PDB file of C-alpha atoms in Angstrom:
ATOM      1  CA  UNK A   1     139.440 130.706  19.474  1.00  0.00           C
ATOM      2  CA  UNK A   2     136.676 128.392  18.250  1.00  0.00           C
ATOM      3  CA  UNK A   3     134.668 126.807  21.017  1.00  0.00           C
ATOM      4  CA  UNK A   4     132.052 124.052  20.835  1.00  0.00           C
ATOM      5  CA  UNK A   5     129.866 123.135  23.786  1.00  0.00           C
ATOM      6  CA  UNK A   6     127.605 120.147  24.074  1.00  0.00           C
ATOM      7  CA  UNK A   7     125.883 121.154  27.209  1.00  0.00           C
ATOM      8  CA  UNK A   8     124.837 117.767  28.546  1.00  0.00           C
ATOM      9  CA  UNK A   9     127.498 115.199  29.226  1.00  0.00           C
ATOM     10  CA  UNK A  10     124.834 112.562  29.805  1.00  0.00           C
ATOM     11  CA  UNK A  11     121.185 112.209  28.889  1.00  0.00           C
ATOM     12  CA  UNK A  12     118.953 109.403  30.130  1.00  0.00           C
ATOM     13  CA  UNK A  13     115.583 108.809  28.517  1.00  0.00           C
ATOM     14  CA  UNK A  14     112.978 106.075  28.221  1.00  0.00           C
ATOM     15  CA  UNK A  15     112.433 104.038  25.109  1.00  0.00           C
ATOM     16  CA  UNK A  16     109.975 105.623  22.726  1.00  0.00           C
ATOM     17  CA  UNK A  17     110.657 109.198  23.832  1.00  0.00           C
ATOM     18  CA  UNK A  18     112.410 111.877  21.788  1.00  0.00           C
ATOM     19  CA  UNK A  19     115.999 112.674  22.704  1.00  0.00           C
ATOM     20  CA  UNK A  20     117.158 116.242  22.079  1.00  0.00           C
ATOM     21  CA  UNK A  21     120.864 117.044  22.169  1.00  0.00           C
ATOM     22  CA  UNK A  22     122.305 120.556  21.971  1.00  0.00           C
ATOM     23  CA  UNK A  23     125.459 121.908  20.369  1.00  0.00           C
ATOM     24  CA  UNK A  24     126.441 125.542  20.909  1.00  0.00           C
ATOM     25  CA  UNK A  25     129.413 127.268  19.369  1.00  0.00           C
ATOM     26  CA  UNK A  26     131.204 130.596  19.782  1.00  0.00           C
ATOM     27  CA  UNK A  27     133.782 132.563  17.794  1.00  0.00           C
ATOM     28  CA  UNK A  28     132.632 130.751  14.672  1.00  0.00           C
ATOM     29  CA  UNK A  29     130.636 131.273  11.545  1.00  0.00           C
ATOM     30  CA  UNK A  30     130.689 127.746  10.165  1.00  0.00           C
ATOM     31  CA  UNK A  31     129.443 126.969   6.682  1.00  0.00           C
ATOM     32  CA  UNK A  32     128.201 123.583   7.906  1.00  0.00           C
ATOM     33  CA  UNK A  33     127.944 121.363  10.936  1.00  0.00           C
ATOM     34  CA  UNK A  34     128.116 117.588  11.228  1.00  0.00           C
ATOM     35  CA  UNK A  35     126.854 115.049  13.770  1.00  0.00           C
ATOM     36  CA  UNK A  36     128.573 111.733  14.522  1.00  0.00           C
ATOM     37  CA  UNK A  37     127.842 108.755  16.721  1.00  0.00           C
ATOM     38  CA  UNK A  38     130.591 107.059  18.720  1.00  0.00           C
ATOM     39  CA  UNK A  39     130.259 103.714  20.466  1.00  0.00           C
ATOM     40  CA  UNK A  40     132.751 102.689  23.185  1.00  0.00           C
ATOM     41  CA  UNK A  41     136.109 101.669  21.697  1.00  0.00           C
ATOM     42  CA  UNK A  42     135.016 102.545  18.146  1.00  0.00           C
ATOM     43  CA  UNK A  43     135.626 105.389  15.742  1.00  0.00           C
ATOM     44  CA  UNK A  44     133.007 108.078  15.111  1.00  0.00           C
ATOM     45  CA  UNK A  45     130.344 107.261  12.530  1.00  0.00           C
ATOM     46  CA  UNK A  46     128.859 110.018  10.371  1.00  0.00           C
ATOM     47  CA  UNK A  47     125.138 110.677  10.821  1.00  0.00           C
ATOM     48  CA  UNK A  48     124.117 114.010   9.282  1.00  0.00           C
ATOM     49  CA  UNK A  49     125.553 117.157   7.728  1.00  0.00           C
ATOM     50  CA  UNK A  50     123.653 120.452   7.668  1.00  0.00           C
ATOM     51  CA  UNK A  51     124.737 123.593   5.829  1.00  0.00           C
ATOM     52  CA  UNK A  52     124.316 127.193   6.997  1.00  0.00           C
ATOM     53  CA  UNK A  53     121.541 127.856   4.482  1.00  0.00           C
ATOM     54  CA  UNK A  54     119.548 124.818   5.669  1.00  0.00           C
ATOM     55  CA  UNK A  55     117.317 125.209   8.680  1.00  0.00           C
ATOM     56  CA  UNK A  56     116.568 121.523   9.134  1.00  0.00           C
ATOM     57  CA  UNK A  57     117.684 118.115   7.855  1.00  0.00           C
ATOM     58  CA  UNK A  58     116.066 114.727   8.407  1.00  0.00           C
ATOM     59  CA  UNK A  59     117.180 111.127   8.023  1.00  0.00           C
ATOM     60  CA  UNK A  60     114.814 108.409   9.201  1.00  0.00           C
ATOM     61  CA  UNK A  61     114.304 109.026  12.957  1.00  0.00           C
ATOM     62  CA  UNK A  62     116.997 111.716  13.100  1.00  0.00           C
ATOM     63  CA  UNK A  63     116.470 115.453  12.716  1.00  0.00           C
ATOM     64  CA  UNK A  64     119.030 118.247  12.915  1.00  0.00           C
ATOM     65  CA  UNK A  65     118.407 121.983  13.053  1.00  0.00           C
ATOM     66  CA  UNK A  66     120.952 124.742  12.564  1.00  0.00           C
ATOM     67  CA  UNK A  67     120.334 128.256  13.872  1.00  0.00           C
ATOM     68  CA  UNK A  68     123.200 130.525  12.825  1.00  0.00           C
ATOM     69  CA  UNK A  69     121.743 133.457  14.776  1.00  0.00           C
ATOM     70  CA  UNK A  70     121.666 131.544  18.049  1.00  0.00           C
ATOM     71  CA  UNK A  71     124.867 129.705  17.067  1.00  0.00           C
ATOM     72  CA  UNK A  72     123.223 126.442  17.950  1.00  0.00           C
ATOM     73  CA  UNK A  73     122.344 123.072  16.484  1.00  0.00           C
ATOM     74  CA  UNK A  74     119.772 120.696  17.923  1.00  0.00           C
ATOM     75  CA  UNK A  75     119.890 116.956  17.234  1.00  0.00           C
ATOM     76  CA  UNK A  76     116.709 114.949  17.753  1.00  0.00           C
ATOM     77  CA  UNK A  77     116.166 111.193  17.825  1.00  0.00           C
ATOM     78  CA  UNK A  78     112.475 110.340  17.742  1.00  0.00           C
ATOM     79  CA  UNK A  79     111.005 107.051  19.003  1.00  0.00           C
ATOM     80  CA  UNK A  80     114.308 106.299  20.702  1.00  0.00           C
ATOM     81  CA  UNK A  81     115.458 102.706  21.167  1.00  0.00           C
ATOM     82  CA  UNK A  82     118.045 101.112  23.478  1.00  0.00           C
ATOM     83  CA  UNK A  83     120.226 100.606  20.365  1.00  0.00           C
ATOM     84  CA  UNK A  84     120.459 104.419  20.101  1.00  0.00           C
ATOM     85  CA  UNK A  85     122.521 104.452  23.316  1.00  0.00           C
ATOM     86  CA  UNK A  86     125.898 105.960  22.381  1.00  0.00           C
ATOM     87  CA  UNK A  87     127.875 109.182  22.522  1.00  0.00           C
ATOM     88  CA  UNK A  88     126.816 111.790  19.979  1.00  0.00           C
ATOM     89  CA  UNK A  89     129.392 114.277  18.735  1.00  0.00           C
ATOM     90  CA  UNK A  90     128.880 117.661  17.149  1.00  0.00           C
ATOM     91  CA  UNK A  91     131.629 118.754  14.735  1.00  0.00           C
ATOM     92  CA  UNK A  92     132.446 121.996  12.933  1.00  0.00           C
ATOM     93  CA  UNK A  93     135.098 122.940  10.389  1.00  0.00           C
ATOM     94  CA  UNK A  94     138.632 123.636  11.528  1.00  0.00           C
ATOM     95  CA  UNK A  95     140.228 127.081  11.060  1.00  0.00           C
ATOM     96  CA  UNK A  96     141.355 126.339   7.530  1.00  0.00           C
ATOM     97  CA  UNK A  97     138.234 124.306   6.861  1.00  0.00           C
ATOM     98  CA  UNK A  98     140.045 121.101   5.936  1.00  0.00           C
ATOM     99  CA  UNK A  99     139.170 119.031   8.992  1.00  0.00           C
ATOM    100  CA  UNK A 100     136.725 118.759  11.880  1.00  0.00           C
ATOM    101  CA  UNK A 101     136.765 120.138  15.389  1.00  0.00           C
ATOM    102  CA  UNK A 102     134.650 118.010  17.718  1.00  0.00           C
ATOM    103  CA  UNK A 103     132.666 118.815  20.802  1.00  0.00           C
ATOM    104  CA  UNK A 104     133.095 116.621  23.845  1.00  0.00           C
ATOM    105  CA  UNK A 105     129.896 114.750  23.098  1.00  0.00           C
ATOM    106  CA  UNK A 106     126.697 113.832  24.887  1.00  0.00           C
ATOM    107  CA  UNK A 107     126.279 110.262  26.090  1.00  0.00           C
ATOM    108  CA  UNK A 108     122.729 109.105  25.522  1.00  0.00           C
ATOM    109  CA  UNK A 109     121.290 106.159  27.452  1.00  0.00           C
ATOM    110  CA  UNK A 110     117.904 104.819  26.372  1.00  0.00           C
ATOM    111  CA  UNK A 111     116.290 102.447  28.843  1.00  0.00           C
ATOM    112  CA  UNK A 112     113.570  99.951  27.968  1.00  0.00           C
TER     113      UNK A 112
ATOM    114  CA  UNK B   1     130.512  98.781   2.628  1.00  0.00           C
ATOM    115  CA  UNK B   2     134.131  99.995   2.262  1.00  0.00           C
ATOM    116  CA  UNK B   3     135.958 100.630   5.522  1.00  0.00           C
ATOM    117  CA  UNK B   4     138.970 102.466   6.831  1.00  0.00           C
ATOM    118  CA  UNK B   5     141.272  99.900   8.435  1.00  0.00           C
ATOM    119  CA  UNK B   6     143.909 100.640  11.051  1.00  0.00           C
ATOM    120  CA  UNK B   7     146.753  98.496  12.330  1.00  0.00           C
ATOM    121  CA  UNK B   8     147.705  97.542  14.935  1.00  0.00           C
ATOM    122  CA  UNK B   9     144.618  97.764  17.120  1.00  0.00           C
ATOM    123  CA  UNK B  10     146.839  98.163  20.194  1.00  0.00           C
ATOM    124  CA  UNK B  11     150.448  99.285  20.346  1.00  0.00           C
ATOM    125  CA  UNK B  12     152.541  99.315  23.515  1.00  0.00           C
ATOM    126  CA  UNK B  13     155.810 101.252  23.303  1.00  0.00           C
ATOM    127  CA  UNK B  14     158.502 102.431  25.668  1.00  0.00           C
ATOM    128  CA  UNK B  15     158.818 106.193  26.170  1.00  0.00           C
ATOM    129  CA  UNK B  16     161.319 107.686  23.762  1.00  0.00           C
ATOM    130  CA  UNK B  17     160.792 105.046  21.102  1.00  0.00           C
ATOM    131  CA  UNK B  18     159.491 105.714  17.613  1.00  0.00           C
ATOM    132  CA  UNK B  19     156.094 104.369  16.642  1.00  0.00           C
ATOM    133  CA  UNK B  20     154.327 104.130  13.273  1.00  0.00           C
ATOM    134  CA  UNK B  21     150.564 103.807  13.086  1.00  0.00           C
ATOM    135  CA  UNK B  22     149.145 102.509   9.836  1.00  0.00           C
ATOM    136  CA  UNK B  23     145.907 103.154   8.023  1.00  0.00           C
ATOM    137  CA  UNK B  24     144.348 101.997   4.786  1.00  0.00           C
ATOM    138  CA  UNK B  25     141.790 104.626   3.744  1.00  0.00           C
ATOM    139  CA  UNK B  26     138.817 103.882   1.514  1.00  0.00           C
ATOM    140  CA  UNK B  27     140.209 103.320  -1.960  1.00  0.00           C
ATOM    141  CA  UNK B  28     138.595 106.158  -3.950  1.00  0.00           C
ATOM    142  CA  UNK B  29     139.032 108.745  -1.192  1.00  0.00           C
ATOM    143  CA  UNK B  30     141.409 111.634  -1.732  1.00  0.00           C
ATOM    144  CA  UNK B  31     141.472 113.382   1.669  1.00  0.00           C
ATOM    145  CA  UNK B  32     143.059 111.824   4.738  1.00  0.00           C
ATOM    146  CA  UNK B  33     143.135 112.763   8.401  1.00  0.00           C
ATOM    147  CA  UNK B  34     144.522 111.763  11.771  1.00  0.00           C
ATOM    148  CA  UNK B  35     142.750 112.472  15.041  1.00  0.00           C
ATOM    149  CA  UNK B  36     143.457 111.372  18.582  1.00  0.00           C
ATOM    150  CA  UNK B  37     141.295 110.830  21.665  1.00  0.00           C
ATOM    151  CA  UNK B  38     142.801 110.711  25.116  1.00  0.00           C
ATOM    152  CA  UNK B  39     140.745 108.471  27.404  1.00  0.00           C
ATOM    153  CA  UNK B  40     137.593 110.253  28.544  1.00  0.00           C
ATOM    154  CA  UNK B  41     138.280 113.342  26.440  1.00  0.00           C
ATOM    155  CA  UNK B  42     137.126 114.679  23.093  1.00  0.00           C
ATOM    156  CA  UNK B  43     138.307 113.685  19.636  1.00  0.00           C
ATOM    157  CA  UNK B  44     141.107 116.110  18.671  1.00  0.00           C
ATOM    158  CA  UNK B  45     142.262 116.981  15.163  1.00  0.00           C
ATOM    159  CA  UNK B  46     145.931 116.377  14.383  1.00  0.00           C
ATOM    160  CA  UNK B  47     146.488 116.730  10.649  1.00  0.00           C
ATOM    161  CA  UNK B  48     144.785 116.700   7.255  1.00  0.00           C
ATOM    162  CA  UNK B  49     146.481 115.526   4.060  1.00  0.00           C
ATOM    163  CA  UNK B  50     145.652 115.901   0.384  1.00  0.00           C
ATOM    164  CA  UNK B  51     147.614 115.451  -2.829  1.00  0.00           C
ATOM    165  CA  UNK B  52     150.671 114.220  -0.913  1.00  0.00           C
ATOM    166  CA  UNK B  53     150.859 117.340   1.212  1.00  0.00           C
ATOM    167  CA  UNK B  54     149.736 118.425   4.648  1.00  0.00           C
ATOM    168  CA  UNK B  55     146.733 120.718   4.231  1.00  0.00           C
ATOM    169  CA  UNK B  56     146.386 121.740   7.851  1.00  0.00           C
ATOM    170  CA  UNK B  57     147.784 120.746  11.219  1.00  0.00           C
ATOM    171  CA  UNK B  58     146.818 121.513  14.785  1.00  0.00           C
ATOM    172  CA  UNK B  59     149.018 122.769  17.608  1.00  0.00           C
ATOM    173  CA  UNK B  60     149.300 119.173  18.838  1.00  0.00           C
ATOM    174  CA  UNK B  61     151.029 118.113  15.603  1.00  0.00           C
ATOM    175  CA  UNK B  62     154.540 119.289  16.454  1.00  0.00           C
ATOM    176  CA  UNK B  63     157.913 118.250  15.051  1.00  0.00           C
ATOM    177  CA  UNK B  64     157.659 114.850  16.719  1.00  0.00           C
ATOM    178  CA  UNK B  65     154.840 113.906  14.366  1.00  0.00           C
ATOM    179  CA  UNK B  66     154.957 113.193  10.648  1.00  0.00           C
ATOM    180  CA  UNK B  67     152.610 111.690   8.089  1.00  0.00           C
ATOM    181  CA  UNK B  68     153.259 109.873   4.879  1.00  0.00           C
ATOM    182  CA  UNK B  69     151.422 108.153   2.065  1.00  0.00           C
ATOM    183  CA  UNK B  70     154.179 105.732   1.054  1.00  0.00           C
ATOM    184  CA  UNK B  71     152.160 104.020  -1.668  1.00  0.00           C
ATOM    185  CA  UNK B  72     148.722 104.158  -3.248  1.00  0.00           C
ATOM    186  CA  UNK B  73     146.932 102.558  -0.330  1.00  0.00           C
ATOM    187  CA  UNK B  74     148.598 103.257   3.031  1.00  0.00           C
ATOM    188  CA  UNK B  75     148.607 106.407   5.152  1.00  0.00           C
ATOM    189  CA  UNK B  76     150.891 106.467   8.174  1.00  0.00           C
ATOM    190  CA  UNK B  77     151.408 108.564  11.289  1.00  0.00           C
ATOM    191  CA  UNK B  78     154.864 108.489  12.844  1.00  0.00           C
ATOM    192  CA  UNK B  79     155.695 109.717  16.323  1.00  0.00           C
ATOM    193  CA  UNK B  80     159.448 110.073  16.506  1.00  0.00           C
ATOM    194  CA  UNK B  81     160.159 110.038  20.245  1.00  0.00           C
ATOM    195  CA  UNK B  82     157.088 109.092  22.218  1.00  0.00           C
ATOM    196  CA  UNK B  83     156.116 110.711  25.508  1.00  0.00           C
ATOM    197  CA  UNK B  84     153.775 109.453  28.208  1.00  0.00           C
ATOM    198  CA  UNK B  85     151.193 112.051  27.164  1.00  0.00           C
ATOM    199  CA  UNK B  86     151.042 110.551  23.665  1.00  0.00           C
ATOM    200  CA  UNK B  87     149.036 107.669  25.141  1.00  0.00           C
ATOM    201  CA  UNK B  88     145.654 107.875  23.391  1.00  0.00           C
ATOM    202  CA  UNK B  89     143.437 106.306  20.768  1.00  0.00           C
ATOM    203  CA  UNK B  90     144.537 107.440  17.303  1.00  0.00           C
ATOM    204  CA  UNK B  91     141.912 107.526  14.573  1.00  0.00           C
ATOM    205  CA  UNK B  92     142.521 107.715  10.853  1.00  0.00           C
ATOM    206  CA  UNK B  93     139.768 109.061   8.615  1.00  0.00           C
ATOM    207  CA  UNK B  94     139.226 109.646   4.930  1.00  0.00           C
ATOM    208  CA  UNK B  95     136.738 111.490   2.757  1.00  0.00           C
ATOM    209  CA  UNK B  96     135.905 111.379  -0.909  1.00  0.00           C
ATOM    210  CA  UNK B  97     135.733 115.077  -1.530  1.00  0.00           C
ATOM    211  CA  UNK B  98     136.302 118.374   0.148  1.00  0.00           C
ATOM    212  CA  UNK B  99     135.002 118.566   3.660  1.00  0.00           C
ATOM    213  CA  UNK B 100     132.095 120.874   3.040  1.00  0.00           C
ATOM    214  CA  UNK B 101     129.999 118.357   1.243  1.00  0.00           C
ATOM    215  CA  UNK B 102     131.361 115.007   2.319  1.00  0.00           C
ATOM    216  CA  UNK B 103     131.306 113.054   5.556  1.00  0.00           C
ATOM    217  CA  UNK B 104     134.470 111.627   7.065  1.00  0.00           C
ATOM    218  CA  UNK B 105     134.831 107.873   7.432  1.00  0.00           C
ATOM    219  CA  UNK B 106     136.766 106.786  10.513  1.00  0.00           C
ATOM    220  CA  UNK B 107     138.648 103.631  11.326  1.00  0.00           C
ATOM    221  CA  UNK B 108     138.269 101.980  14.716  1.00  0.00           C
ATOM    222  CA  UNK B 109     141.571 103.343  15.912  1.00  0.00           C
ATOM    223  CA  UNK B 110     144.894 102.235  17.314  1.00  0.00           C
ATOM    224  CA  UNK B 111     145.202 102.364  21.065  1.00  0.00           C
ATOM    225  CA  UNK B 112     148.708 103.621  21.819  1.00  0.00           C
ATOM    226  CA  UNK B 113     150.050 102.970  25.305  1.00  0.00           C
ATOM    227  CA  UNK B 114     153.370 104.564  26.252  1.00  0.00           C
ATOM    228  CA  UNK B 115     155.164 103.011  29.228  1.00  0.00           C
TER     229      UNK B 115
END
């Protein structure tokens, strides 16, 4: 069955540094991958979508890569700020492609 | 910016009772979803809904669950006979188009506590 692994449950970095989060998947050939942010007690908020034919996508301080050979996506936040502290979720299409299957997430803490 | 709204924010129910969770998706969205998140665990897909029909459901979405779009604005999730393990945060989401090229917009959830 489809499996998504976000290999760090928690990541602690200093303000100003670049945070790099990893999402690996198996038994999948997804046409796209999405990243969401979730704050405590809130619903996920969409950040970026990257398609299988795109190697990289950027939005302001965020960058996502998608390597279909390695079956991996990397999510980068440059010049990180304490306000970036949250849980970041990787999501791939469900079996029928109508919904999302989420990874467990990586909780990022940025200290000043 | 338009939002997905969910009511109530917290629902406490006795085991075995029926519960209905309500959602108002973003008005021009056509695709609707329910997810749940047990405390400390990942967000899990329950069901997707389009054109007044279920498009896909997960193994979690058994006969105790049903969804409905009773009018042009609401989208509901009903759990017929609640169990202790149904305690979770339930999120509604909507999207404008098909999933491949559109993000999903989530509400802030209903926390369901089964006693």
